[in-house]
Coordinates of C-alpha atoms in Angstrom, one line a residue:
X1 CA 4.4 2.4 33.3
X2 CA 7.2 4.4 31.5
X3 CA 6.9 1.1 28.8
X4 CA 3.1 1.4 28.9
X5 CA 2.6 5.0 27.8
X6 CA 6.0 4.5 25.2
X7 CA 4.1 2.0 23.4
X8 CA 0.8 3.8 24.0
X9 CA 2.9 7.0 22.0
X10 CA 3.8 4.6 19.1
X11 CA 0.7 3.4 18.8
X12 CA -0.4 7.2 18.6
X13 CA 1.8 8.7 16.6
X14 CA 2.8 5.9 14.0
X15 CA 0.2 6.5 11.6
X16 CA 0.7 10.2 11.7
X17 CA 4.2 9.4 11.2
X18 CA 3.6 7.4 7.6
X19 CA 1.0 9.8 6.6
X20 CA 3.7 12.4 7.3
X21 CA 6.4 9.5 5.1
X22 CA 4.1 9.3 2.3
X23 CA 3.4 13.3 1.7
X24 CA 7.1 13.7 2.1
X25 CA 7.7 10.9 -0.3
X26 CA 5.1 12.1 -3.0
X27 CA 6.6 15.5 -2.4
X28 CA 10.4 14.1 -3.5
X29 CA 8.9 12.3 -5.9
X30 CA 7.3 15.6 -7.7
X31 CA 10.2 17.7 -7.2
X32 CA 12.6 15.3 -8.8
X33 CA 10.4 14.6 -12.0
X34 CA 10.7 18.2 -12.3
X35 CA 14.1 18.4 -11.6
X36 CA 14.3 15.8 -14.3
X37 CA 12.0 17.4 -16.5
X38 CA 14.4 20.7 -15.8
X39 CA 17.8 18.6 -16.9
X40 CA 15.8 17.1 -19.8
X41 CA 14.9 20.4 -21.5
X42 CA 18.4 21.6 -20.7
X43 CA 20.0 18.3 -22.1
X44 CA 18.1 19.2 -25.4
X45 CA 19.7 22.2 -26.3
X46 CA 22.9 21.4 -24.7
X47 CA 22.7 18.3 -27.4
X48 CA 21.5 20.0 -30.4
X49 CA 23.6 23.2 -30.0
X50 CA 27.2 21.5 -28.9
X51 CA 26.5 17.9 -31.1
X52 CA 30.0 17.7 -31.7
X53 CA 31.5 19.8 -28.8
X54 CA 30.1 17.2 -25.6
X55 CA 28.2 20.4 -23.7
X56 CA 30.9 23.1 -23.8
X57 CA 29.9 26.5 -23.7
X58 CA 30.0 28.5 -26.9
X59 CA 33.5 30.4 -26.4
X60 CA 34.7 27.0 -26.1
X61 CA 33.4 26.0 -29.2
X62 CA 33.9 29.0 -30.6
X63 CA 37.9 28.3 -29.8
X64 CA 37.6 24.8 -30.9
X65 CA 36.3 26.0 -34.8
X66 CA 38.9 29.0 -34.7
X67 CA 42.2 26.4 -34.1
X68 CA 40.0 24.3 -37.1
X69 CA 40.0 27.2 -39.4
X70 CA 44.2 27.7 -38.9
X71 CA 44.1 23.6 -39.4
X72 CA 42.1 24.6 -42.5
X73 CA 39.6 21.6 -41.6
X74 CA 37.2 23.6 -43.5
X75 CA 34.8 20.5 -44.4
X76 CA 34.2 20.1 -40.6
X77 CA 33.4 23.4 -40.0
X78 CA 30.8 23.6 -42.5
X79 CA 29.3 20.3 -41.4
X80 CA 29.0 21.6 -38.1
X81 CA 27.0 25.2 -39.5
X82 CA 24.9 23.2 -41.7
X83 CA 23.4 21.5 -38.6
X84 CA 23.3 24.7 -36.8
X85 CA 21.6 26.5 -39.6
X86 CA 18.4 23.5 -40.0
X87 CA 18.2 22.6 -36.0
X88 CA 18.4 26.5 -35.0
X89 CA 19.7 25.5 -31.3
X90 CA 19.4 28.3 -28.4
X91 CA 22.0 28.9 -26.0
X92 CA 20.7 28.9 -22.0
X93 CA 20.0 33.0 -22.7
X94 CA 17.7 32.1 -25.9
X95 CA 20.1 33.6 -27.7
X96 CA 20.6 31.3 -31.3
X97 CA 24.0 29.7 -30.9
X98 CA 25.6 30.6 -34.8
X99 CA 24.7 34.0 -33.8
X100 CA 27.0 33.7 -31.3
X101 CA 29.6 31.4 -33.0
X102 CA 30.0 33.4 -35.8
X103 CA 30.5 36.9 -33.8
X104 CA 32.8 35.2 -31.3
X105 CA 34.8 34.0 -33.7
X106 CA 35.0 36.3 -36.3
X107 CA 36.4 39.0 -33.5
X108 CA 39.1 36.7 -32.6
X109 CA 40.6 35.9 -35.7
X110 CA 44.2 37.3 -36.0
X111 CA 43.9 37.6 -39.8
X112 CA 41.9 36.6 -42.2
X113 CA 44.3 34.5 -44.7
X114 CA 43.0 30.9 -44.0
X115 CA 39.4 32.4 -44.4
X116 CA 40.5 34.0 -48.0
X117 CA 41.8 30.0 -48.8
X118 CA 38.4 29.1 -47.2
X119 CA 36.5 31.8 -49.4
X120 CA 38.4 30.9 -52.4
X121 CA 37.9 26.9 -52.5
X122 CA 36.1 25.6 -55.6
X123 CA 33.4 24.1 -53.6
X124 CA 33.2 27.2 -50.9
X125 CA 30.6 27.3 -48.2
X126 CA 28.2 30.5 -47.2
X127 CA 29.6 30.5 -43.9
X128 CA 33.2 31.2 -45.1
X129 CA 31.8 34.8 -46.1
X130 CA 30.1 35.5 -43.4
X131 CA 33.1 34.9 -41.2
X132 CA 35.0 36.9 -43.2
X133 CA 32.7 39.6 -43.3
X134 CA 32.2 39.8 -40.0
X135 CA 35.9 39.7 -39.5
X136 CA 35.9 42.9 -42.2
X137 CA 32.9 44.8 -39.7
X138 CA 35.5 44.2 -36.8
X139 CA 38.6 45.7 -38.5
X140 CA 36.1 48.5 -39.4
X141 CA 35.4 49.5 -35.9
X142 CA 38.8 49.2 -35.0
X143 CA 40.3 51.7 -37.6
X144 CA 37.3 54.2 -37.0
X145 CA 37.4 53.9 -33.1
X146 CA 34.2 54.2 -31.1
X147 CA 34.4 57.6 -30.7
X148 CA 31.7 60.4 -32.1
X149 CA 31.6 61.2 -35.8
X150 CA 33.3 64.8 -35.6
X151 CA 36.2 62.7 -33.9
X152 CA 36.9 60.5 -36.9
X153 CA 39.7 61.2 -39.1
X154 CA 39.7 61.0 -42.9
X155 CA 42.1 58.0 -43.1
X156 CA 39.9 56.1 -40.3
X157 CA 37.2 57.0 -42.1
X158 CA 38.3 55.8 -45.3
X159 CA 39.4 52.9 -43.7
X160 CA 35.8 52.4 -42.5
X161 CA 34.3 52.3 -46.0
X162 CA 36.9 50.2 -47.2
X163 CA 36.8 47.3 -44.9
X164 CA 32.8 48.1 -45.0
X165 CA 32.6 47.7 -48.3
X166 CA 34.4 44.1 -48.1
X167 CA 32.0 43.3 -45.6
X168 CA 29.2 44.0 -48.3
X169 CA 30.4 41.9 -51.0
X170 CA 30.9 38.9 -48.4
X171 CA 27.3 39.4 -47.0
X172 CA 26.1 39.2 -50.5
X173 CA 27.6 36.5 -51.5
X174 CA 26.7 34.3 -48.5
X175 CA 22.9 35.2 -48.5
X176 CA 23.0 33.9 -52.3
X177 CA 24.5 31.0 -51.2
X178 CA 22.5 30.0 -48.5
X179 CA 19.3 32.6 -47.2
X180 CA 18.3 30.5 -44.6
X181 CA 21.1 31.1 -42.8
X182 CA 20.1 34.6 -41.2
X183 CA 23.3 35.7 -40.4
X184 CA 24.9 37.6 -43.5
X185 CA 21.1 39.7 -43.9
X186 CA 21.6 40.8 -40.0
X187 CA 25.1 41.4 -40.3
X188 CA 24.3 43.9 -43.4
X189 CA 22.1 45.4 -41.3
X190 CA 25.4 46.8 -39.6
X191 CA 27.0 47.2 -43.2
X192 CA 23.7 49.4 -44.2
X193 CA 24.4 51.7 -41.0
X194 CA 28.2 52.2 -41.5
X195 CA 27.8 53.1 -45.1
X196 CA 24.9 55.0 -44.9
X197 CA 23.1 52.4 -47.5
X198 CA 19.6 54.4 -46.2
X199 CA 16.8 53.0 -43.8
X200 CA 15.1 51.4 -47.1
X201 CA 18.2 49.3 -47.8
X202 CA 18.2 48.7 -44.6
X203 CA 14.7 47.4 -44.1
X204 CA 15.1 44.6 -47.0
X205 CA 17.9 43.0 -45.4
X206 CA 16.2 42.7 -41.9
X207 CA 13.1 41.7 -43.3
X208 CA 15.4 38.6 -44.8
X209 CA 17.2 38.3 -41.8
X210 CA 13.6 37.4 -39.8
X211 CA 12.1 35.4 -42.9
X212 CA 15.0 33.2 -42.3
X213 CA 14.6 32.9 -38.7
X214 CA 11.8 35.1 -37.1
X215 CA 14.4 34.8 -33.4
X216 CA 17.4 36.0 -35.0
X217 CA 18.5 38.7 -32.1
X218 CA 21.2 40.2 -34.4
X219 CA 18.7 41.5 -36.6
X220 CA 16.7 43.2 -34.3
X221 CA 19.4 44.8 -32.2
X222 CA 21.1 46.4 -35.4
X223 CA 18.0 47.9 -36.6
X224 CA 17.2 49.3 -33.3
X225 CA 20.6 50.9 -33.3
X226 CA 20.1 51.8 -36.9
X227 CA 16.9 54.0 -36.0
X228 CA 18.3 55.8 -33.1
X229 CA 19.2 59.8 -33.0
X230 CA 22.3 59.4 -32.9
X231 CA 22.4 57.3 -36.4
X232 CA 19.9 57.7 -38.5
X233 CA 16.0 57.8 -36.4
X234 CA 14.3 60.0 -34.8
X235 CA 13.3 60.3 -31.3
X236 CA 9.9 58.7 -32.3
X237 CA 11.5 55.9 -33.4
X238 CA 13.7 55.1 -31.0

């Protein structure tokens, strides 16, 4: 009897059971084409921003180009921007990834002598100024200090307009070179705000900065801080 009603069950419950196997099946199945799907669109930017550097985050990178700059293996370097600069890769955060480079890098520098050799080359690249100028906005900041304007002494100040005005020439120099990289007309949007250059100044480089590259965070961030109360805007505009 115990048999009997076992195989009476079975006979019961089987074809519940592999309707039950074939939802759960087509239910796997979906979730890992999308998990493939996921990995795929992740495996694209991965690819296109880190070509050369196999998946490795950008201060990785970042690390990797700053020991190339000391080696003074300038032409790999610019290889590397050039690719950046036409593919326009995102980081995970949307975030362009030579927006990132060149910050990270350009705050990490313990000098700037192999980028004057870089700047200097017959055959110099764009990106060698804007490296340089950035590393000119961070020695700025350093000498002036982060503190309010009435706190600011006349030799940090000085020192401010000095680098600054570096910085300028650099940013210049690189957007003539090459203004479809976006970087050097956002990074004057900082240079327009230190030296008081004047919202209208201002204005012309970020509208180069986004003609460049309409997703160019760096552009948009420094503008907003440029038009705050405590810079140069107005409540209205902030």
């Amino acid at each position: 009897d115990l048999l009997r009603k076992d195989r009476d069950l079975s006979t019961i419950y089987k074809p519940s059971l592999i309707i039950l196997s074939l939802i759960a099946a087509i239910v796997i199945t979906s979730c890992g084409t999308g998990m493939k799907l996921s990995f795929k669109d992740s495996d694209y930017y991965y690819k296109e921003a880190y070509f050369k550097f196999s998946k490795k985050p950008v201060w990785v990178i970042g690390n990797d180009i700053i020991n190339k700059i000391n080696a003074g293996e300038f032409k790999v370097i610019e290889k590397y921007i050039d690719r950046l600069v036409n593919k326009k890769p995102c980081t995970v955060d949307g975030t362009r990834v030579l927006e990132k480079l060149y910050l990270f890098v350009s705050n990490r520098l313990e000098s700037c002598d192999m980028l004057d050799k870089w700047c200097a080359k017959e055959s110099s690249h764009h990106a060698s100024f804007i490296f340089r100028g950035n590393y000119y906005i961070s020695e700025a900041w350093k000498h002036r200090g982060r503190g309010l304007g009435y706190t600011v002494t006349e030799e940090a100040r000085k020192k401010l307009n000095e680098y600054l005005s570096l910085a300028k020439k650099d940013f210049e120099v690189a957007y003539s070179m090459n203004p479809d990289d976006p970087n050097s007309a956002a990074a004057m949007i900082a240079v327009c705000m230190g030296l008081n250059m004047g919202e209208e100044e201002m204005d012309i480089w970020f509208k180069r900065a986004i003609e460049a590259d309409p997703v160019t965070y760096n552009a948009y961030s420094k503008k907003q801080n440029f038009i705050r109360p405590k810079w140069y805007g107005t409540p209205e505009k902030d």
